[in-house]
XYZ file of C-alpha atoms in Angstrom:
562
model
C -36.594 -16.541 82.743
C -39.145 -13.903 82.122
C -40.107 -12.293 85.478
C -43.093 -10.295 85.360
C -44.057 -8.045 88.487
C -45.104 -4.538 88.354
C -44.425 -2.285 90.977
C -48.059 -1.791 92.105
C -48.235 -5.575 93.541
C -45.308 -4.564 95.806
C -47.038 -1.295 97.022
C -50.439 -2.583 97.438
C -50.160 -4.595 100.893
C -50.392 -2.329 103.449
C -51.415 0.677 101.516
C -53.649 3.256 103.688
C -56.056 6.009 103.731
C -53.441 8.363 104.101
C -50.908 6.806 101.857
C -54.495 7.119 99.140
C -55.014 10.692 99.987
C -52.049 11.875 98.984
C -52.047 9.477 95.899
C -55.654 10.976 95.264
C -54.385 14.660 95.409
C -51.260 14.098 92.829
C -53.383 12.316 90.305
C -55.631 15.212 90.106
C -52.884 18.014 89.971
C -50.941 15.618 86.904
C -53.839 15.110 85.791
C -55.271 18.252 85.078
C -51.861 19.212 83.845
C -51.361 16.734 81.489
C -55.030 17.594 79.375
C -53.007 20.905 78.091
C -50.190 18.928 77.031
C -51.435 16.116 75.694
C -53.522 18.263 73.115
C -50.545 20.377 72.319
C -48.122 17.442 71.451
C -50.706 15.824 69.576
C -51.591 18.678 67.401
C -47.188 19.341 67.494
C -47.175 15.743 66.049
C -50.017 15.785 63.126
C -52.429 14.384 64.888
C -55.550 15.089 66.947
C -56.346 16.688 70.189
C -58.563 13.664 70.602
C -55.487 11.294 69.864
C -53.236 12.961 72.882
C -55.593 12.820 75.170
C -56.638 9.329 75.042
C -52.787 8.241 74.493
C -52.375 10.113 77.830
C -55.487 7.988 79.437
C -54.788 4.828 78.089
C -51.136 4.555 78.017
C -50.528 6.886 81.304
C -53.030 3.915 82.838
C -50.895 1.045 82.033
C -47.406 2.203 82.315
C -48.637 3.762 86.169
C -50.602 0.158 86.612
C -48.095 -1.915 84.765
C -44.705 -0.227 84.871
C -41.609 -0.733 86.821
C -41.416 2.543 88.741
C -43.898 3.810 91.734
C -44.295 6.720 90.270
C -43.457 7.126 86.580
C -46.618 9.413 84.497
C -46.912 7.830 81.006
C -47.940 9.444 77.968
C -47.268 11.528 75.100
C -44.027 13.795 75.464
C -42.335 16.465 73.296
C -39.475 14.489 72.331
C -41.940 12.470 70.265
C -42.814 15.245 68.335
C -40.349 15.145 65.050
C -40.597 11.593 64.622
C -44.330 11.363 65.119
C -44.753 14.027 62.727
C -41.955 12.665 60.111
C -44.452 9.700 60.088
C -47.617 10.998 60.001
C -46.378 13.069 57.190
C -44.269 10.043 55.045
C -46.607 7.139 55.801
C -50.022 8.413 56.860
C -51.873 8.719 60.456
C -52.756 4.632 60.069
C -49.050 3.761 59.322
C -47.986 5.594 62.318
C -50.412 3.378 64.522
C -49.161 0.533 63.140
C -45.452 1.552 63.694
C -46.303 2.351 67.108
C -47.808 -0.735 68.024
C -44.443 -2.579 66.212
C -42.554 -0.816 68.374
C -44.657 -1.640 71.579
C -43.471 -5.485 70.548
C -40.141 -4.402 70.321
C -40.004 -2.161 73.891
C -42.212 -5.507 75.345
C -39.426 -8.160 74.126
C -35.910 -5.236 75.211
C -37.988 -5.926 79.023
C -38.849 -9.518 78.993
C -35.061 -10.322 77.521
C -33.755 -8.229 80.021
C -32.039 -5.557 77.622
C -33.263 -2.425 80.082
C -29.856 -1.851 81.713
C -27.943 -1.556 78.168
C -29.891 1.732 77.371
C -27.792 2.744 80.082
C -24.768 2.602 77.374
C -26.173 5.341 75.632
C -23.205 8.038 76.005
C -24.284 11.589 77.674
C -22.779 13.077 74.657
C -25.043 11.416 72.916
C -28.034 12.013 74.918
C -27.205 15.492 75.222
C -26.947 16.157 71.111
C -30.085 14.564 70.474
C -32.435 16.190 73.791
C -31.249 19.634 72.269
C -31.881 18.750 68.609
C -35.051 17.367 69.383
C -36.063 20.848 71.087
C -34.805 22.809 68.514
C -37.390 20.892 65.689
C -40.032 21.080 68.448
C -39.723 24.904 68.000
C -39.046 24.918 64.602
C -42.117 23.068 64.504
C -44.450 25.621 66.230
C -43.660 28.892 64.320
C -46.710 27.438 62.347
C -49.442 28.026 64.567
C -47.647 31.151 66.871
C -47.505 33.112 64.073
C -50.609 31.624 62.287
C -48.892 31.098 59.044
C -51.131 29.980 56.044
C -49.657 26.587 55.473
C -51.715 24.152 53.819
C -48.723 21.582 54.807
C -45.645 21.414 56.470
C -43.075 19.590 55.315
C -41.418 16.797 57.404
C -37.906 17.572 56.254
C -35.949 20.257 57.363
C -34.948 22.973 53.832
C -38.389 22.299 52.711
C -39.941 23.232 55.826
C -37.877 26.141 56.437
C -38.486 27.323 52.729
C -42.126 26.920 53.056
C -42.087 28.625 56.667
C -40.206 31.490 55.181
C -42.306 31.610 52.324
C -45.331 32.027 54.085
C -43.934 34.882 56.883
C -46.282 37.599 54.699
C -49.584 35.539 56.125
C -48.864 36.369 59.041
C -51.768 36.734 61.770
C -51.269 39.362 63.864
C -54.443 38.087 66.176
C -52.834 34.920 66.845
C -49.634 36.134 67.247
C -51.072 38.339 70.144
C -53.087 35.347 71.411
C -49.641 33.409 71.335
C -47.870 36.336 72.894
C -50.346 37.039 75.622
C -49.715 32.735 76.554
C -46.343 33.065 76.554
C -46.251 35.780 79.379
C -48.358 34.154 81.418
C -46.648 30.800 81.330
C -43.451 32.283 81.653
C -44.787 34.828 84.780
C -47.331 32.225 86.387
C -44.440 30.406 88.774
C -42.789 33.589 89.609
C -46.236 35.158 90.818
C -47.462 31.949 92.294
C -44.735 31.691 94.856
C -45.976 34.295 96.409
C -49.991 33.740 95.951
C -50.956 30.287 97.742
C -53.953 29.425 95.454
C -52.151 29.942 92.326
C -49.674 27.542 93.727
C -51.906 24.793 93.030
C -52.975 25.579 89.538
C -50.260 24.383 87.025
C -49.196 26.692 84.538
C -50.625 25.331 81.490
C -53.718 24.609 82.543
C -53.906 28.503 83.989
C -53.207 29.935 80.321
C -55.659 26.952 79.037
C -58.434 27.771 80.933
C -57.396 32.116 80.681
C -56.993 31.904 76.745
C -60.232 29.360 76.360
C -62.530 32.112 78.271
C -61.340 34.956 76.884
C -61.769 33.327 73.192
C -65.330 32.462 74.238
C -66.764 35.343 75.407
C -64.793 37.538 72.601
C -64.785 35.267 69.619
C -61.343 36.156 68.346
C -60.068 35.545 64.678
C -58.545 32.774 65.444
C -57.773 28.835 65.058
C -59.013 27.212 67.487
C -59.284 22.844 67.743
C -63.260 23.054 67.176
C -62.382 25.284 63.847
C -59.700 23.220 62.902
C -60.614 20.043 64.385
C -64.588 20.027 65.073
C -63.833 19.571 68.583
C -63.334 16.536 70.688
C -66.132 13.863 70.759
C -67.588 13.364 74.486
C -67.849 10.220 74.170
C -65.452 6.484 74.145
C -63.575 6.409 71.480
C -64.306 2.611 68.803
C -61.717 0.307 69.896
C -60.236 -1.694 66.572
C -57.020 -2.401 64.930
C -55.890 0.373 62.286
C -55.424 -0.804 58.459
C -52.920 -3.391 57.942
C -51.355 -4.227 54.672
C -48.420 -6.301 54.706
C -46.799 -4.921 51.853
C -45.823 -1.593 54.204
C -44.373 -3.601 57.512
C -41.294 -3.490 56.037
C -41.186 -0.196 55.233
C -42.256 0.482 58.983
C -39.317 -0.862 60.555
C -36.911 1.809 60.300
C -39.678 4.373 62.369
C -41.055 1.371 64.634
C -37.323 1.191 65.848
C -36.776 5.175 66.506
C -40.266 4.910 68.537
C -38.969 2.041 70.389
C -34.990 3.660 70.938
C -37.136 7.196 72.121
C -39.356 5.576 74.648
C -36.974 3.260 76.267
C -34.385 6.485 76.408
C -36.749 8.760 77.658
C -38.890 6.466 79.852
C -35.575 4.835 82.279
C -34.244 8.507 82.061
C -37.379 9.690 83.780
C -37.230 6.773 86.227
C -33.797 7.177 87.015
C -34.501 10.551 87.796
C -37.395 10.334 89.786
C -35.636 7.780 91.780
C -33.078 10.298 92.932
C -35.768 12.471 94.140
C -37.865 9.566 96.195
C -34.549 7.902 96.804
C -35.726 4.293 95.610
C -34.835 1.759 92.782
C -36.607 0.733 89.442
C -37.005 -2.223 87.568
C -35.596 -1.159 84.157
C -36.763 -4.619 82.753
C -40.359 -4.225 83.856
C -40.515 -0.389 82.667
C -40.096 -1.503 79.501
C -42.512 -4.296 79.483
C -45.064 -1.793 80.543
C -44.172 0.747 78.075
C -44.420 -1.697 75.597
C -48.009 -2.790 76.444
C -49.036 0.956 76.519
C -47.934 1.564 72.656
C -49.565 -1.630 71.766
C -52.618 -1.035 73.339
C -52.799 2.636 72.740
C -53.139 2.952 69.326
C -56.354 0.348 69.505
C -58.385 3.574 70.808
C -56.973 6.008 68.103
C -53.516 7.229 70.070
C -50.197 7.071 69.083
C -46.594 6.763 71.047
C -46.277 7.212 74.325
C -44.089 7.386 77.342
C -42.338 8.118 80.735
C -43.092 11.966 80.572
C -40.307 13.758 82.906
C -41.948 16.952 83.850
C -45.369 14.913 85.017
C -43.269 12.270 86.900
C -41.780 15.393 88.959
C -44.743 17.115 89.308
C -46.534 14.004 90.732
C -43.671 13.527 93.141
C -43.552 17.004 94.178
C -47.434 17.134 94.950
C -47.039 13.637 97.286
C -47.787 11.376 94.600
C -45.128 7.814 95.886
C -47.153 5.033 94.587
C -48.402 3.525 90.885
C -52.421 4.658 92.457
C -51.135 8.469 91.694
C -50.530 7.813 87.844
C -53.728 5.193 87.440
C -55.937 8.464 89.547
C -53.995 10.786 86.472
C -55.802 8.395 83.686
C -59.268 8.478 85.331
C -59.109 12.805 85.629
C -58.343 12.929 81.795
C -61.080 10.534 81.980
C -63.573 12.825 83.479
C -62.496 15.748 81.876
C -63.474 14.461 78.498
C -66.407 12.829 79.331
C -67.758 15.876 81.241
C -65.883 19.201 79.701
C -64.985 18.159 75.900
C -67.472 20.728 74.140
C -65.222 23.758 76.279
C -62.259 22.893 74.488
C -63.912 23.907 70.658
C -62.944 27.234 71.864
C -59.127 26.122 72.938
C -56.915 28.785 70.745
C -54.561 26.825 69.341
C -52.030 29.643 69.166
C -52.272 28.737 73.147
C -51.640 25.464 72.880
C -48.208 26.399 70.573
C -47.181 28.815 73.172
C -47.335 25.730 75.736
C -45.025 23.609 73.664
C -42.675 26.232 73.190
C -41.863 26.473 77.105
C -42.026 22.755 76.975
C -38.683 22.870 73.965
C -37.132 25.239 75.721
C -37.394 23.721 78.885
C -36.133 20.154 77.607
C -32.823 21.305 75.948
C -29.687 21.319 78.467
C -28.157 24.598 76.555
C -25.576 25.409 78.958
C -23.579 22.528 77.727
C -23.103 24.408 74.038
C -21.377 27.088 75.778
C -17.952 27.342 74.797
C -17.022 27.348 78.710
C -18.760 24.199 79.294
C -17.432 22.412 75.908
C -13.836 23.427 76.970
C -13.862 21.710 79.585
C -14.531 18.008 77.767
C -12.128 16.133 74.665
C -12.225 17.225 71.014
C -13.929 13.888 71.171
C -16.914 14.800 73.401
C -17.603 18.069 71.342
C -17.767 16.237 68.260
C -20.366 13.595 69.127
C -22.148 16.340 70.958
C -22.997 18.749 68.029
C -22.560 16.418 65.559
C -25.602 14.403 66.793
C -27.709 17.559 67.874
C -26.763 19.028 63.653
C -27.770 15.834 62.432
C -31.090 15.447 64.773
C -31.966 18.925 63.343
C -31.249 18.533 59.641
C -31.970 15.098 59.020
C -33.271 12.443 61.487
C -33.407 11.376 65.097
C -32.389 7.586 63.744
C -29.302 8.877 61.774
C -28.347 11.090 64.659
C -28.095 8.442 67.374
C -26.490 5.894 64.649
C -24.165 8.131 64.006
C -23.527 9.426 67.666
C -22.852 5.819 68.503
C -20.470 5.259 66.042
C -19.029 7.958 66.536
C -18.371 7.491 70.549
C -17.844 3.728 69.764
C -14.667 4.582 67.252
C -13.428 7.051 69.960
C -13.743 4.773 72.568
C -11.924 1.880 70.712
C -9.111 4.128 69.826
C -8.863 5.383 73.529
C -8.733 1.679 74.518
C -5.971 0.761 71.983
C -3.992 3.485 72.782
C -4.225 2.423 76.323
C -3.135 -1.080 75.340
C 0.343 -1.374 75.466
C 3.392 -3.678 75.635
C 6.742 -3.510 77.174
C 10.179 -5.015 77.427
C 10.586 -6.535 80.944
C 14.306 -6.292 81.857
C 15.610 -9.682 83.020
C 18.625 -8.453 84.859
C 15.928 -8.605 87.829
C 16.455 -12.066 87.641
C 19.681 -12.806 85.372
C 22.106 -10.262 87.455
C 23.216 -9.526 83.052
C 21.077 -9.167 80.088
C 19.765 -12.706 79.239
C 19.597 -12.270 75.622
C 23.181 -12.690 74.757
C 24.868 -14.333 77.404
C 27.828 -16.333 76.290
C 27.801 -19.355 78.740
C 24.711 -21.082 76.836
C 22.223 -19.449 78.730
C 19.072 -19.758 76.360
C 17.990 -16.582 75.221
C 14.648 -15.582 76.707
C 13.088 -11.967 76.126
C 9.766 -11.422 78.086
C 7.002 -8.366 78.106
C 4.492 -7.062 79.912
C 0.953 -6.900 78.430
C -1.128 -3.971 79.568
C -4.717 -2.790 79.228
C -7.121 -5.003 76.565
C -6.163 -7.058 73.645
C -8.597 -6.694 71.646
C -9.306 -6.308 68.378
C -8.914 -2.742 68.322
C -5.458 -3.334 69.811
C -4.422 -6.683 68.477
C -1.542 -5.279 65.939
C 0.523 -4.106 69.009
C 1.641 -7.636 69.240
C 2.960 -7.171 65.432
C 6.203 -5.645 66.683
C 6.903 -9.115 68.366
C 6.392 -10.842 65.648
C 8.863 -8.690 63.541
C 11.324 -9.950 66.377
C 13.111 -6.433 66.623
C 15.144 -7.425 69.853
C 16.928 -10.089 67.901
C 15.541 -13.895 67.845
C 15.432 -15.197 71.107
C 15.149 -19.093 72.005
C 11.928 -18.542 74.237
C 9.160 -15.492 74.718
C 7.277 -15.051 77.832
C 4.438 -12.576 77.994
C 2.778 -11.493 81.089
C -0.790 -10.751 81.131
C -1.258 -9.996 84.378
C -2.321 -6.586 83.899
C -4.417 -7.748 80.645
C -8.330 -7.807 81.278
C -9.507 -9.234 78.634
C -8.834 -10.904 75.459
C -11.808 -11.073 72.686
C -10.863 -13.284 69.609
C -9.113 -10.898 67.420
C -6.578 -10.814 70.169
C -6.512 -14.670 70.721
C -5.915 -14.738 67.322
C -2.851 -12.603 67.330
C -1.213 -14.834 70.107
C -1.754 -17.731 67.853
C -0.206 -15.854 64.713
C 2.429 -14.856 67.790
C 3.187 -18.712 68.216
C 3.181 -20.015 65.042
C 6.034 -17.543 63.703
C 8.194 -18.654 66.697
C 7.284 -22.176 66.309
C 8.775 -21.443 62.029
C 11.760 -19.991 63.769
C 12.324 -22.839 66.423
C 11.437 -20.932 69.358
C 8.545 -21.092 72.614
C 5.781 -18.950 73.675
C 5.254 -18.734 77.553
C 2.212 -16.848 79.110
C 2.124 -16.370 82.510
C -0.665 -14.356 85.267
C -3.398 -14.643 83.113
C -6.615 -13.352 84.957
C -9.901 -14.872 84.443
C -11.469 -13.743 81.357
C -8.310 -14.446 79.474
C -7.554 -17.864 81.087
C -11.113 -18.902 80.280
C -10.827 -17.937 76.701
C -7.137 -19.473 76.453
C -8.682 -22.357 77.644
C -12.232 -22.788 76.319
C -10.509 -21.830 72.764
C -8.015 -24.781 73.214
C -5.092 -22.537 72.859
C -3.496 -24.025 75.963
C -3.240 -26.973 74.685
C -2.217 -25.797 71.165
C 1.077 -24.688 73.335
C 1.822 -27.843 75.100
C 2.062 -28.674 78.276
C 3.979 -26.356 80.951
C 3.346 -23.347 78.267
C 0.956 -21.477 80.604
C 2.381 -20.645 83.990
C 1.716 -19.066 87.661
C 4.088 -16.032 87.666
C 7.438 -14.451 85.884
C 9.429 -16.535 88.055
C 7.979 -19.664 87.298
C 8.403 -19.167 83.457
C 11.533 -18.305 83.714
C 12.516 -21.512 85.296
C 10.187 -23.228 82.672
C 11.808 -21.626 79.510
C 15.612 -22.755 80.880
C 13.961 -25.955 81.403
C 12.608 -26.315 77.916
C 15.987 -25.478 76.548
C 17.661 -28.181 78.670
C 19.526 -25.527 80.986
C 19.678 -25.895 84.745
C 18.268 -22.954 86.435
C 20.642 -20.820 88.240
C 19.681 -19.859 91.899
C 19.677 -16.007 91.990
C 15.980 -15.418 90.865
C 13.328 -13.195 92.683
């Protein structure tokens, strides 16, 4: 059953002045940092300033209002940057609406079919190769506009791009390059300085070299590109609300980029609310999250934005400025609000050499690099280190989508082979219970051999039962296997204990199971394998199979079993 609540309608009864207040004060601060960023991704990705910002209102509205986290800050992020870009670049800006709104249906139906906890299966390996590749092309993707290359275009894949970047190293700008420089020193210097200055405190970085860079590029007129040169500004007005241009003939060809938009958010948005519960020490709703994220990539591309989500960095600033309910992200929506409705001509003069020097903290601060130190990687399998760098190689030289396929299959093949070679299955000595070896007793004893089944048997692990079948401890009149230490059995392995009991059946002899757990009782069962055995074929305990098998054979049991 679909369950639809957001986390608003449980914060709303019994909300305050003071509980508003301090909602009210966090929505400004994320606010007023997320103008700066949204422009910068935006122009990262292809697109326009005007398209980041009113992703960031629009979407950072409904995934605050919607969403299942109190204090989750939607909107566009620089993980999104490749992809968007690989899009915009393949398929055109309208294809890349329509992909995002695809994969706002896809992100809607993961939460209402209840799918948010299986991101969670994701490996950290995984997560880890693809964070840092993803900041690596974020970088790659800036040298562009620090340097002020003349590019006409850039291409989306990586040896063209880095032939045309090289190619174009002589054009450089030295201007922008000092406009980029200057940016960089102050975003990197601002937090140091403002710990010890209280008023700087409350000015976030990006906005401070914003609002510095913007000034000084007013009143001096530098030779350089700004987003009213390159982009005639940003309208102050609504943007027209419509569907972008659909032709049917492309959904297909959409798929494959509506899924990486949909894999990205739901990765990025339940990482940032896991995260930001540990630091407000309260629960999500996975399921819900994703509902709301979904809504916010259909809905934003209907006023001209593009993919959005849970943004990390805002979600911790909001909690560290007081922000604990869904009001703090809805007051974040209605300050990017204002801001363009009251300030848009200022930003014609916005360098964007600024707004590259932003996103080139923002790469560098998303990539965990101390775990591609060699003292880190020691420390994990041969396994580990592969998936790691082979998924952050392939995220940098071909594609997100390839890079997490391949991670997976990578850590699913490991993990398959780690859980056959953990399945294993031994010869239970019956002197325990015989006082003598029971396989060759010469008093007409029936010879019984039993073994112990450990770990899974599963398809991965199946052919260990292959040995039994071979019958290389002689040919015995009856075979017990325990399962007690078995946890499960999928069909492959079900399978292989009916192969198991037909070649005794050809060579006149039983198969006994005994201790079977649940989830291999139920599938003995439900599979009709227990009755494929006959009655008195699936038992309590060793002892009680033993007394069946001598049974079977028409022996009396003797009296000296444990």
């Amino acid at each position: 059953m679909i369950r639809f609540r957001p986390k608003l309608f449980d914060t709303l009864p019994g909300y305050g002045r003071a509980a508003f207040t301090q909602d009210f004060s966090a929505g400004i601060t994320v606010g007023v940092l997320a103008l700066p960023l949204a422009m910068a991704f935006a122009i990262a990705s292809g697109m326009s300033p005007t398209a980041g910002i009113w992703t960031a209102i629009v979407a950072g509205f409904l995934i605050a209002a919607l969403g299942g986290s109190h204090v989750q800050i939607g909107g566009p992020t620089g993980a999104f940057i490749p992809i968007v870009y690989a899009i915009v670049v393949d398929y055109g800006v309208q294809n890349l609406l329509i992909a995002t709104m695809m994969s706002g249906v896809m992100l809607l139906a993961m939460g209402a079919f209840r799918l948010g906890s299986m991101i969670r299966f994701i490996p950290v390996s995984v997560v880890i190769g693809f964070t840092n590749g993803i900041a690596v092309v974020i970088f790659i993707s800036q040298i562009k506009d620090f340097l002020g290359l003349s590019i006409d275009s850039v291409p989306g894949e990586f040896f063209g791009k880095m032939e045309v970047l090289f190619g174009a190293v002589g054009t450089m700008n030295v201007p922008t390059v000092a406009v980029a420089v200057a940016s960089l020193a102050v975003l990197l210097s601002w937090n140091r300085v403002a710990a010890r200055v209280a008023w700087m405190r409350r000015l976030p970085g990006p906005l401070a070299v914003l609002i510095i860079a913007t000034a000084v590029n007013a009143l001096f007129q530098m030779p350089v590109d700004t987003i009213g040169s390159r982009f005639g500004g940003i309208p102050q007005e609504l943007p027209s609300i419509g569907l972008p241009d659909l032709s049917l003939g492309t959904l297909g060809k959409l798929i494959a980029p509506a899924v990486t938009i949909a894999l990205l958010g739901a990765i990025e948005s339940l990482l940032s609310a896991r995260v930001a519960d540990t630091l407000i020490d309260n629960r999500h709703d996975p399921n819900q999250e994703l509902m709301a994220q979904g809504i916010a990539n259909i809905a934003a591309p209907l006023f001209g934005g593009f993919a959005a989500t849970g943004a990390i960095a805002r979600t911790a600033t909001n909690i560290r400025t007081g922000g604990r309910t869904p009001v703090a992200g809805v007051v974040h929506s209605l300050v990017l609000l204002a801001v363009v409705l009251a300030l848009a001509p200022l930003a014609s003069h916005i360098p964007l050499a600024t707004l590259s020097a932003i996103v080139v903290i923002v790469s560098v601060n998303m990539g965990e690099w101390h775990a591609f130190s060699w003292k880190e990687l020691k420390r994990y399998s041969a396994q580990y280190r592969l998936i790691l760098l082979g998924t952050f190689f392939v995220t940098v030289v071909f594609d997100l989508t390839l890079a997490v396929e391949l991670g997976m299959a990578l850590a699913s093949l490991f993990f398959i082979y780690r859980m056959s070679d953990l399945t294993r299955i031994e010869r239970i000595p019956l002197e325990d219970h015989y006082g003598v070896e029971a396989l060759s007793r010469p008093d007409g004893t029936p010879r019984i051999l039993a073994y112990g089944v450990f770990g899974s048997l599963f398809f991965g692990a199946a052919n260990k039962l292959e040995d039994l079948m071979l019958m290389q401890d002689g040919h015995p009149d009856v075979v017990i296997l325990d399962l007690e230490k078995v946890i499960n059995i999928d069909t492959t392995g079900l399978d292989a204990l009916q192969t198991l009991h037909r070649t005794l059946q050809k060579r006149g002899a039983d198969l006994i199971l005994c201790d079977l757990n649940a989830q291999p009782a139920s599938i003995v069962v439900r599979s009709g394998f227990r009755d494929t055995l006959g009655e008195g074929r699936v038992v309590a305990n060793l002892t009680e199979a033993l007394l069946r098998a001598q049974r079977m054979r028409g022996h009396e049991p003797e009296l000296s079993y444990v």
